Amino acid sequence: MTQAPNSPIAATTGGLRDIVALSSSICSIENGILTYRGITIDELAENSTFEEVVFLLWNGRLPTRAELDDLRQSIAEQAQLPEGLLAMMKSFPRRTTPMEALRTAASAMAMFDAESEDMSVAANQRKSVRILGQMASVVAAYDRIRNDREPLVPRRDLNLAANFLYMLTGRSPEPLATRALDKAYILHADHELNASTFAARVAAGTLTDMHSALVAAICALKGPLHGGANEQVMRMLNEIGNPDTVDAYIRSKLDNHEKIMGFGHAVYKNGDPRARHLKEMSRQLGKLTGQQRWYEMSVRIEDMVVRTKNLKPNVDFYSASVYHYLHIPADLFTPIFAISRTSGWIAHILEQYSNNKLIRPRAEYIGPRNQHWNSFESR
Ligand code: COA
């Protein structure tokens, strides 16, 4: 970055890399190890469930069995979408993408929520449950609407992952598919001060309402350098088609200085700890479905990118083949990321409210100085 003469403040590294912007007790990334409230992601991915992780993120401790049952039940009960919201979603232009639909519907959710402007702690806790349940319902409902099918009412006997698959397909999901999605939800639930969470906290820091902060986060997640990468990975896998053409495809991308989606990370330089779990899930699902091609292609891409660029896969890389094995359309991958990350966004929004300070950094001015206005005739 060019340094302006006499600049009163100087920018640090571009993109705020390694700048500690605030303190948080929700999620840590230290020495490449990711924890939620001090518990490693490995332990949670192996042993926990998404609803348990949600409770952990929101309350700072694991729930009792009764608390977990209560949360699961409340989410399922409140996940039903208001008729007015569904009517509005049915009026979206046909070319609306699922992520656009989610962004707009999340904003509209506030208009149908009697407590949207109530900033009391109790109201915000109630909204947290509602928002999380409704986010999943919106994504599933919009997929049905765009395919000329009626949205389904969420079932009270299913957890969030199973309910999402049920609302999408109308069929009771296989336990294995539910467990795979549940695990993917756990792995995506929170990730310290990533771009969308930072956006949520910046918005919440103005003491705007929860739905507004949520929409800010969704907008930031949508970009291909953040949550949008998983959909791009699937596009790449489709373009490549089979493992034998991987090398030529990746070589040509790198020769053209194009980024390979799903690789590299702003924080992890020695690999994303979430990728290992998703890779194993992709392997198992490939074997189970007898369609190893997507997994094999992914592994070959990984080998080549590691070998040539020393870049490791991030959370988005193997999640693409995992969701594909679950028969989820590629343009729902980022909305699914949003469903899971809503749990983390909410934890951060509530933490921000509980000890708020307006987030207002400075910019280093590098433009011209001592300029003067002049009339049109002399410009
Ligand atoms: N493919 C090819 N090259 C990559 C790359 C990728 N996925 N990610 C980074 N690089 C290269 C850059 O081109 C750059 O090379 P240069 O120094 O020769 O210009 C160098 O590595 C540093 O890139 P930069 O974008 O500054 O790294 P970063 O650590 O700040 O960025 C990401 C992190 C995530 C933005 C970046 O790795 C990326 O764009 N990845 C692809 C998108 C993605 O998967 N996003 C999801 C993240 S979870």
CSV table of C-alpha atoms and ligand atoms in Angstrom, one decimal:
chain,number,residue,atom,x,y,z
A,1,MET,CA,0.0,0.0,0.0
A,2,THR,CA,1.4,3.4,-0.9
A,3,GLN,CA,2.1,5.7,1.9
A,4,ALA,CA,0.7,9.2,1.6
A,5,PRO,CA,3.0,12.0,2.6
A,6,ASN,CA,2.3,13.1,6.2
A,7,SER,CA,-0.4,10.5,6.7
A,8,PRO,CA,-1.5,10.7,10.3
A,9,ILE,CA,-2.2,7.0,10.4
A,10,ALA,CA,-0.7,4.1,8.5
A,11,ALA,CA,-2.5,1.0,7.4
A,12,THR,CA,-1.2,-2.3,8.7
A,13,THR,CA,-1.2,-5.4,6.5
A,14,GLY,CA,-3.9,-5.6,3.8
A,15,GLY,CA,-7.1,-7.3,4.7
A,16,LEU,CA,-6.5,-6.9,8.5
A,17,ARG,CA,-4.5,-10.2,8.5
A,18,ASP,CA,-3.4,-11.1,12.0
A,19,ILE,CA,-5.0,-7.9,13.5
A,20,VAL,CA,-6.8,-8.8,16.7
A,21,ALA,CA,-9.9,-6.7,16.5
A,22,LEU,CA,-11.8,-7.8,19.6
A,23,SER,CA,-11.9,-10.4,22.4
A,24,SER,CA,-14.2,-13.3,22.3
A,25,SER,CA,-14.7,-16.5,24.4
A,26,ILE,CA,-16.6,-18.4,21.7
A,27,CYS,CA,-14.1,-19.9,19.2
A,28,SER,CA,-10.3,-20.1,19.0
A,29,ILE,CA,-7.8,-20.9,16.3
A,30,GLU,CA,-4.4,-21.4,18.0
A,31,ASN,CA,-1.5,-23.2,16.4
A,32,GLY,CA,-3.8,-24.6,13.7
A,33,ILE,CA,-6.2,-26.1,16.3
A,34,LEU,CA,-9.8,-25.0,16.2
A,35,THR,CA,-12.0,-25.1,19.3
A,36,TYR,CA,-15.5,-24.1,20.2
A,37,ARG,CA,-15.6,-22.9,23.8
A,38,GLY,CA,-12.3,-24.8,24.4
A,39,ILE,CA,-13.3,-28.2,23.0
A,40,THR,CA,-11.5,-29.2,19.8
A,41,ILE,CA,-13.4,-29.5,16.6
A,42,ASP,CA,-12.1,-33.1,16.3
A,43,GLU,CA,-13.8,-34.2,19.5
A,44,LEU,CA,-17.0,-32.4,18.6
A,45,ALA,CA,-17.1,-33.8,15.1
A,46,GLU,CA,-16.6,-37.3,16.4
A,47,ASN,CA,-18.9,-37.3,19.4
A,48,SER,CA,-21.4,-34.4,19.3
A,49,THR,CA,-24.5,-33.4,17.5
A,50,PHE,CA,-25.2,-30.0,15.8
A,51,GLU,CA,-27.9,-29.0,18.4
A,52,GLU,CA,-25.5,-29.8,21.2
A,53,VAL,CA,-22.8,-27.6,19.5
A,54,VAL,CA,-25.4,-24.8,19.2
A,55,PHE,CA,-26.1,-25.0,22.9
A,56,LEU,CA,-22.4,-25.0,23.6
A,57,LEU,CA,-21.8,-21.9,21.4
A,58,TRP,CA,-24.7,-20.0,22.8
A,59,ASN,CA,-24.3,-20.9,26.5
A,60,GLY,CA,-20.6,-21.7,26.9
A,61,ARG,CA,-21.1,-25.2,28.2
A,62,LEU,CA,-22.5,-28.6,27.1
A,63,PRO,CA,-26.2,-29.1,27.8
A,64,THR,CA,-27.7,-31.6,30.1
A,65,ARG,CA,-29.8,-34.2,28.3
A,66,ALA,CA,-33.0,-32.3,29.2
A,67,GLU,CA,-31.6,-29.0,28.0
A,68,LEU,CA,-30.6,-30.6,24.7
A,69,ASP,CA,-34.0,-32.2,24.2
A,70,ASP,CA,-35.6,-28.9,25.0
A,71,LEU,CA,-33.5,-27.0,22.4
A,72,ARG,CA,-34.0,-29.6,19.7
A,73,GLN,CA,-37.8,-29.5,20.3
A,74,SER,CA,-37.9,-25.7,20.4
A,75,ILE,CA,-36.0,-25.4,17.1
A,76,ALA,CA,-38.3,-27.9,15.4
A,77,GLU,CA,-41.4,-26.1,16.7
A,78,GLN,CA,-40.3,-22.7,15.7
A,79,ALA,CA,-38.9,-23.6,12.3
A,80,GLN,CA,-42.3,-23.3,10.6
A,81,LEU,CA,-42.4,-20.3,8.2
A,82,PRO,CA,-45.2,-17.7,8.4
A,83,GLU,CA,-47.6,-18.0,5.5
A,84,GLY,CA,-46.9,-14.4,4.5
A,85,LEU,CA,-43.2,-15.1,4.2
A,86,LEU,CA,-43.9,-18.1,2.0
A,87,ALA,CA,-46.2,-16.1,-0.2
A,88,MET,CA,-43.5,-13.5,-0.6
A,89,MET,CA,-41.0,-16.2,-1.5
A,90,LYS,CA,-43.4,-17.5,-4.1
A,91,SER,CA,-43.4,-14.1,-5.8
A,92,PHE,CA,-39.6,-14.0,-6.2
A,93,PRO,CA,-38.5,-13.8,-9.9
A,94,ARG,CA,-37.7,-17.3,-11.3
A,95,ARG,CA,-34.1,-16.4,-11.8
A,96,THR,CA,-33.6,-15.8,-8.1
A,97,THR,CA,-30.7,-17.9,-6.8
A,98,PRO,CA,-31.1,-19.7,-3.5
A,99,MET,CA,-28.6,-17.4,-1.8
A,100,GLU,CA,-30.4,-14.3,-3.0
A,101,ALA,CA,-33.7,-15.8,-1.8
A,102,LEU,CA,-32.1,-16.6,1.6
A,103,ARG,CA,-30.7,-13.0,1.9
A,104,THR,CA,-34.1,-11.5,1.2
A,105,ALA,CA,-36.1,-14.0,3.2
A,106,ALA,CA,-33.8,-13.5,6.2
A,107,SER,CA,-34.5,-9.8,6.1
A,108,ALA,CA,-38.2,-10.4,5.7
A,109,MET,CA,-38.2,-12.9,8.7
A,110,ALA,CA,-37.9,-9.8,10.9
A,111,MET,CA,-41.1,-8.3,9.5
A,112,PHE,CA,-43.0,-11.4,10.5
A,113,ASP,CA,-41.4,-11.6,13.9
A,114,ALA,CA,-43.4,-9.8,16.6
A,115,GLU,CA,-40.2,-9.5,18.7
A,116,SER,CA,-37.8,-8.3,16.0
A,117,GLU,CA,-37.2,-4.9,17.6
A,118,ASP,CA,-37.3,-6.2,21.2
A,119,MET,CA,-33.6,-6.1,22.3
A,120,SER,CA,-34.2,-7.6,25.7
A,121,VAL,CA,-31.9,-10.6,26.5
A,122,ALA,CA,-35.0,-12.9,26.8
A,123,ALA,CA,-36.4,-11.8,23.5
A,124,ASN,CA,-33.0,-12.2,21.8
A,125,GLN,CA,-32.7,-15.7,23.2
A,126,ARG,CA,-36.2,-16.6,21.8
A,127,LYS,CA,-35.3,-15.1,18.5
A,128,SER,CA,-32.1,-17.1,18.3
A,129,VAL,CA,-34.0,-20.4,18.3
A,130,ARG,CA,-36.5,-19.0,15.8
A,131,ILE,CA,-34.0,-17.6,13.4
A,132,LEU,CA,-31.9,-20.8,13.4
A,133,GLY,CA,-34.9,-23.0,12.6
A,134,GLN,CA,-36.4,-20.7,10.1
A,135,MET,CA,-33.1,-20.3,8.1
A,136,ALA,CA,-33.1,-24.0,7.3
A,137,SER,CA,-36.8,-23.9,6.4
A,138,VAL,CA,-36.3,-21.0,4.1
A,139,VAL,CA,-33.6,-22.8,2.1
A,140,ALA,CA,-35.6,-26.0,1.8
A,141,ALA,CA,-38.8,-24.1,1.0
A,142,TYR,CA,-37.2,-22.0,-1.7
A,143,ASP,CA,-35.8,-25.1,-3.4
A,144,ARG,CA,-39.3,-26.6,-3.5
A,145,ILE,CA,-40.9,-23.3,-4.7
A,146,ARG,CA,-38.5,-23.0,-7.6
A,147,ASN,CA,-39.2,-26.6,-8.6
A,148,ASP,CA,-43.0,-25.9,-8.5
A,149,ARG,CA,-43.5,-28.0,-5.4
A,150,GLU,CA,-45.3,-26.9,-2.2
A,151,PRO,CA,-43.0,-26.2,0.8
A,152,LEU,CA,-43.3,-28.7,3.6
A,153,VAL,CA,-44.0,-28.1,7.2
A,154,PRO,CA,-41.0,-29.1,9.4
A,155,ARG,CA,-41.4,-32.2,11.5
A,156,ARG,CA,-41.2,-32.0,15.2
A,157,ASP,CA,-39.6,-35.4,15.6
A,158,LEU,CA,-36.5,-34.6,13.5
A,159,ASN,CA,-33.3,-32.7,14.3
A,160,LEU,CA,-32.2,-29.8,12.1
A,161,ALA,CA,-30.2,-31.8,9.7
A,162,ALA,CA,-32.9,-34.5,9.2
A,163,ASN,CA,-35.6,-31.9,8.9
A,164,PHE,CA,-33.7,-30.0,6.3
A,165,LEU,CA,-33.3,-33.2,4.2
A,166,TYR,CA,-36.9,-34.1,4.8
A,167,MET,CA,-38.2,-30.6,3.8
A,168,LEU,CA,-36.0,-30.7,0.7
A,169,THR,CA,-37.1,-34.1,-0.6
A,170,GLY,CA,-40.4,-35.0,1.2
A,171,ARG,CA,-38.8,-38.3,2.3
A,172,SER,CA,-37.6,-39.4,5.7
A,173,PRO,CA,-33.8,-39.2,5.3
A,174,GLU,CA,-31.4,-42.1,5.7
A,175,PRO,CA,-29.7,-42.0,9.1
A,176,LEU,CA,-26.3,-41.9,7.3
A,177,ALA,CA,-27.2,-38.9,5.3
A,178,THR,CA,-28.5,-37.2,8.4
A,179,ARG,CA,-25.3,-37.9,10.3
A,180,ALA,CA,-23.2,-36.6,7.4
A,181,LEU,CA,-25.1,-33.4,7.2
A,182,ASP,CA,-25.2,-33.0,11.0
A,183,LYS,CA,-21.4,-33.4,11.0
A,184,ALA,CA,-20.9,-30.9,8.2
A,185,TYR,CA,-23.1,-28.5,10.3
A,186,ILE,CA,-20.8,-29.0,13.3
A,187,LEU,CA,-17.7,-28.3,11.2
A,188,HIS,CA,-19.2,-25.1,9.8
A,189,ALA,CA,-20.8,-23.8,12.9
A,190,ASP,CA,-18.3,-21.1,13.9
A,191,HIS,CA,-14.9,-19.9,12.9
A,192,GLU,CA,-13.7,-17.0,15.0
A,193,LEU,CA,-13.6,-13.6,13.3
A,194,ASN,CA,-14.1,-14.7,9.6
A,195,ALA,CA,-15.5,-12.1,7.2
A,196,SER,CA,-19.2,-12.9,7.8
A,197,THR,CA,-18.9,-13.1,11.5
A,198,PHE,CA,-17.0,-9.8,11.6
A,199,ALA,CA,-19.7,-8.3,9.4
A,200,ALA,CA,-22.4,-9.5,11.9
A,201,ARG,CA,-20.4,-8.1,14.8
A,202,VAL,CA,-19.9,-4.7,13.1
A,203,ALA,CA,-23.6,-4.5,12.5
A,204,ALA,CA,-24.5,-5.7,16.0
A,205,GLY,CA,-22.0,-3.2,17.4
A,206,THR,CA,-24.3,-0.4,16.2
A,207,LEU,CA,-27.0,-2.0,18.4
A,208,THR,CA,-29.1,-2.9,15.4
A,209,ASP,CA,-31.5,-5.8,15.8
A,210,MET,CA,-30.5,-9.5,15.4
A,211,HIS,CA,-32.1,-10.0,12.0
A,212,SER,CA,-30.2,-7.0,10.5
A,213,ALA,CA,-26.9,-8.3,11.8
A,214,LEU,CA,-27.8,-11.7,10.4
A,215,VAL,CA,-28.4,-10.2,6.9
A,216,ALA,CA,-25.1,-8.4,7.1
A,217,ALA,CA,-23.4,-11.8,7.7
A,218,ILE,CA,-25.3,-13.5,4.9
A,219,CYS,CA,-24.2,-10.9,2.4
A,220,ALA,CA,-20.5,-11.3,3.4
A,221,LEU,CA,-20.8,-15.1,3.3
A,222,LYS,CA,-22.1,-15.1,-0.2
A,223,GLY,CA,-18.9,-14.1,-1.9
A,224,PRO,CA,-16.7,-16.7,-3.7
A,225,LEU,CA,-13.7,-15.9,-1.4
A,226,HIS,CA,-15.8,-16.9,1.6
A,227,GLY,CA,-18.8,-19.3,1.7
A,228,GLY,CA,-19.4,-19.1,-2.0
A,229,ALA,CA,-16.3,-21.2,-2.6
A,230,ASN,CA,-18.0,-24.6,-2.1
A,231,GLU,CA,-20.4,-24.0,-5.0
A,232,GLN,CA,-17.4,-23.0,-7.2
A,233,VAL,CA,-15.7,-26.3,-6.2
A,234,MET,CA,-18.6,-28.3,-7.4
A,235,ARG,CA,-18.6,-26.3,-10.7
A,236,MET,CA,-14.9,-27.2,-11.1
A,237,LEU,CA,-15.5,-30.9,-10.4
A,238,ASN,CA,-18.3,-30.9,-13.0
A,239,GLU,CA,-16.1,-29.2,-15.5
A,240,ILE,CA,-13.2,-31.6,-14.9
A,241,GLY,CA,-15.6,-34.6,-15.2
A,242,ASN,CA,-13.2,-37.5,-14.4
A,243,PRO,CA,-9.9,-38.1,-12.5
A,244,ASP,CA,-7.8,-38.4,-15.7
A,245,THR,CA,-8.3,-34.8,-16.8
A,246,VAL,CA,-7.5,-33.3,-13.4
A,247,ASP,CA,-3.8,-32.6,-14.1
A,248,ALA,CA,-4.4,-30.7,-17.4
A,249,TYR,CA,-7.3,-28.7,-15.9
A,250,ILE,CA,-5.4,-27.6,-12.8
A,251,ARG,CA,-2.2,-26.9,-14.8
A,252,SER,CA,-4.1,-24.6,-17.2
A,253,LYS,CA,-5.8,-22.8,-14.3
A,254,LEU,CA,-2.5,-22.2,-12.5
A,255,ASP,CA,-0.8,-21.1,-15.7
A,256,ASN,CA,-3.6,-18.5,-16.1
A,257,HIS,CA,-3.0,-17.3,-12.5
A,258,GLU,CA,-6.5,-18.4,-11.6
A,259,LYS,CA,-7.3,-19.4,-8.1
A,260,ILE,CA,-8.3,-23.0,-7.3
A,261,MET,CA,-11.4,-22.7,-5.2
A,262,GLY,CA,-11.4,-24.6,-1.9
A,263,PHE,CA,-7.7,-24.1,-1.4
A,264,GLY,CA,-5.7,-21.7,0.8
A,265,HIS,CA,-6.8,-20.0,3.9
A,266,ALA,CA,-6.3,-16.6,5.5
A,267,VAL,CA,-5.5,-18.1,8.9
A,268,TYR,CA,-4.4,-21.7,8.4
A,269,LYS,CA,-1.2,-22.1,6.5
A,270,ASN,CA,-0.6,-25.8,7.4
A,271,GLY,CA,-4.1,-27.1,6.6
A,272,ASP,CA,-7.6,-26.6,7.7
A,273,PRO,CA,-8.5,-29.0,10.5
A,274,ARG,CA,-12.1,-29.3,9.3
A,275,ALA,CA,-11.0,-30.5,5.8
A,276,ARG,CA,-9.7,-33.8,7.2
A,277,HIS,CA,-13.2,-34.8,8.5
A,278,LEU,CA,-14.9,-33.8,5.3
A,279,LYS,CA,-12.4,-35.7,3.2
A,280,GLU,CA,-13.1,-38.8,5.2
A,281,MET,CA,-16.9,-38.3,4.9
A,282,SER,CA,-16.5,-37.8,1.1
A,283,ARG,CA,-14.5,-41.1,0.9
A,284,GLN,CA,-17.1,-43.0,2.9
A,285,LEU,CA,-20.0,-41.6,0.9
A,286,GLY,CA,-18.2,-42.3,-2.4
A,287,LYS,CA,-17.8,-45.9,-1.4
A,288,LEU,CA,-21.3,-46.2,-0.1
A,289,THR,CA,-22.9,-44.8,-3.2
A,290,GLY,CA,-20.5,-46.5,-5.6
A,291,GLN,CA,-19.7,-43.2,-7.2
A,292,GLN,CA,-16.1,-42.8,-6.1
A,293,ARG,CA,-15.4,-40.5,-9.1
A,294,TRP,CA,-16.1,-37.3,-7.2
A,295,TYR,CA,-13.9,-38.3,-4.2
A,296,GLU,CA,-11.1,-39.6,-6.5
A,297,MET,CA,-11.2,-36.4,-8.5
A,298,SER,CA,-11.0,-34.3,-5.4
A,299,VAL,CA,-8.0,-36.3,-4.0
A,300,ARG,CA,-6.2,-35.9,-7.3
A,301,ILE,CA,-6.8,-32.1,-7.3
A,302,GLU,CA,-5.6,-31.9,-3.7
A,303,ASP,CA,-2.4,-33.9,-4.6
A,304,MET,CA,-1.7,-31.6,-7.5
A,305,VAL,CA,-2.4,-28.3,-5.7
A,306,VAL,CA,-0.3,-29.3,-2.7
A,307,ARG,CA,2.5,-30.5,-4.9
A,308,THR,CA,2.6,-27.4,-7.2
A,309,LYS,CA,1.5,-24.6,-4.9
A,310,ASN,CA,1.8,-26.0,-1.4
A,311,LEU,CA,-1.8,-24.9,-0.8
A,312,LYS,CA,-4.0,-27.2,1.4
A,313,PRO,CA,-7.7,-27.8,1.0
A,314,ASN,CA,-10.0,-25.7,3.2
A,315,VAL,CA,-13.5,-26.5,4.6
A,316,ASP,CA,-15.1,-25.8,1.3
A,317,PHE,CA,-13.2,-28.3,-0.8
A,318,TYR,CA,-14.4,-31.7,0.4
A,319,SER,CA,-17.8,-30.3,1.5
A,320,ALA,CA,-18.7,-30.0,-2.2
A,321,SER,CA,-18.4,-33.7,-2.9
A,322,VAL,CA,-20.0,-34.5,0.4
A,323,TYR,CA,-23.1,-32.5,-0.4
A,324,HIS,CA,-23.1,-33.8,-3.9
A,325,TYR,CA,-23.2,-37.4,-2.6
A,326,LEU,CA,-26.2,-36.3,-0.5
A,327,HIS,CA,-28.0,-35.3,-3.8
A,328,ILE,CA,-28.0,-31.6,-2.8
A,329,PRO,CA,-28.0,-29.2,-5.7
A,330,ALA,CA,-24.7,-27.2,-6.0
A,331,ASP,CA,-26.4,-23.8,-5.5
A,332,LEU,CA,-27.7,-24.9,-2.1
A,333,PHE,CA,-24.1,-25.5,-0.8
A,334,THR,CA,-23.6,-21.9,0.3
A,335,PRO,CA,-27.1,-21.6,1.8
A,336,ILE,CA,-26.3,-24.8,3.8
A,337,PHE,CA,-23.1,-23.2,5.1
A,338,ALA,CA,-25.3,-20.2,6.1
A,339,ILE,CA,-27.7,-22.4,8.0
A,340,SER,CA,-24.9,-23.9,10.1
A,341,ARG,CA,-23.0,-20.7,10.5
A,342,THR,CA,-26.2,-18.9,11.8
A,343,SER,CA,-25.4,-20.7,15.1
A,344,GLY,CA,-22.0,-19.0,15.3
A,345,TRP,CA,-23.3,-15.6,14.0
A,346,ILE,CA,-25.9,-15.6,16.7
A,347,ALA,CA,-23.3,-16.5,19.4
A,348,HIS,CA,-21.2,-13.6,18.3
A,349,ILE,CA,-24.1,-11.2,18.0
A,350,LEU,CA,-25.2,-12.0,21.5
A,351,GLU,CA,-21.6,-11.7,22.8
A,352,GLN,CA,-21.3,-8.3,21.0
A,353,TYR,CA,-24.6,-7.1,22.6
A,354,SER,CA,-23.5,-8.3,26.1
A,355,ASN,CA,-20.4,-6.1,26.1
A,356,ASN,CA,-20.9,-3.7,23.3
A,357,LYS,CA,-18.5,-1.1,21.8
A,358,LEU,CA,-19.2,0.4,18.5
A,359,ILE,CA,-16.7,-1.0,16.0
A,360,ARG,CA,-15.2,1.9,14.1
A,361,PRO,CA,-11.7,1.5,12.8
A,362,ARG,CA,-9.8,4.2,10.8
A,363,ALA,CA,-8.6,4.3,7.2
A,364,GLU,CA,-5.3,5.5,6.1
A,365,TYR,CA,-5.9,8.3,3.6
A,366,ILE,CA,-3.8,7.9,0.4
A,367,GLY,CA,-5.6,10.3,-1.9
A,368,PRO,CA,-4.5,13.7,-3.0
A,369,ARG,CA,-4.3,16.6,-0.6
A,370,ASN,CA,-4.8,20.4,-0.8
A,371,GLN,CA,-7.2,20.2,-3.8
A,372,HIS,CA,-9.7,22.9,-4.6
A,373,TRP,CA,-13.1,23.1,-6.1
A,374,ASN,CA,-13.3,24.7,-9.5
A,375,SER,CA,-16.1,25.5,-11.9
A,376,PHE,CA,-17.2,23.3,-14.8
A,377,GLU,CA,-15.6,25.7,-17.3
A,378,SER,CA,-12.2,25.3,-15.8
A,379,ARG,CA,-12.2,21.4,-15.3
B,1,COA,N1,-5.4,-21.0,-5.7
B,1,COA,C1,-4.3,-20.6,-6.3
B,1,COA,N2,-3.5,-19.7,-5.7
B,1,COA,C2,-3.8,-19.2,-4.5
B,1,COA,C3,-5.0,-19.7,-3.9
B,1,COA,C4,-5.8,-20.6,-4.5
B,1,COA,N3,-6.9,-21.1,-4.0
B,1,COA,N4,-5.1,-19.1,-2.7
B,1,COA,C5,-4.0,-18.3,-2.6
B,1,COA,N5,-3.3,-18.4,-3.7
B,1,COA,C6,-2.1,-17.6,-4.0
B,1,COA,C7,-2.4,-16.2,-4.4
B,1,COA,O1,-2.6,-16.1,-5.8
B,1,COA,C8,-1.2,-15.5,-4.0
B,1,COA,O2,-0.2,-15.7,-4.8
B,1,COA,P1,0.8,-14.5,-5.2
B,1,COA,O3,1.5,-14.1,-3.9
B,1,COA,O4,1.7,-15.1,-6.2
B,1,COA,O5,0.0,-13.4,-5.7
B,1,COA,C9,-0.9,-16.1,-2.6
B,1,COA,O6,-1.4,-17.5,-2.8
B,1,COA,C10,-1.5,-15.4,-1.5
B,1,COA,O7,-2.9,-15.3,-1.8
B,1,COA,P2,-3.9,-14.4,-0.9
B,1,COA,O8,-5.3,-14.4,-1.6
B,1,COA,O9,-3.3,-13.1,-0.6
B,1,COA,O10,-4.0,-15.4,0.4
B,1,COA,P3,-4.8,-15.1,1.6
B,1,COA,O11,-4.2,-16.1,2.6
B,1,COA,O12,-4.9,-13.7,2.0
B,1,COA,O13,-6.2,-15.6,1.1
B,1,COA,C11,-8.1,-16.9,0.5
B,1,COA,C12,-7.0,-16.6,1.6
B,1,COA,C13,-9.0,-17.9,1.2
B,1,COA,C14,-8.8,-15.7,0.2
B,1,COA,C15,-7.4,-17.5,-0.7
B,1,COA,O14,-6.6,-18.6,-0.4
B,1,COA,C16,-8.5,-17.9,-1.8
B,1,COA,O15,-8.9,-17.0,-2.5
B,1,COA,N6,-8.8,-19.2,-1.8
B,1,COA,C17,-9.8,-19.6,-2.8
B,1,COA,C18,-11.2,-19.3,-2.3
B,1,COA,C19,-11.6,-20.2,-1.1
B,1,COA,O16,-11.5,-21.4,-1.2
B,1,COA,N7,-12.2,-19.5,-0.1
B,1,COA,C20,-12.8,-20.2,1.0
B,1,COA,C21,-11.9,-19.9,2.2
B,1,COA,S1,-12.4,-20.9,3.6
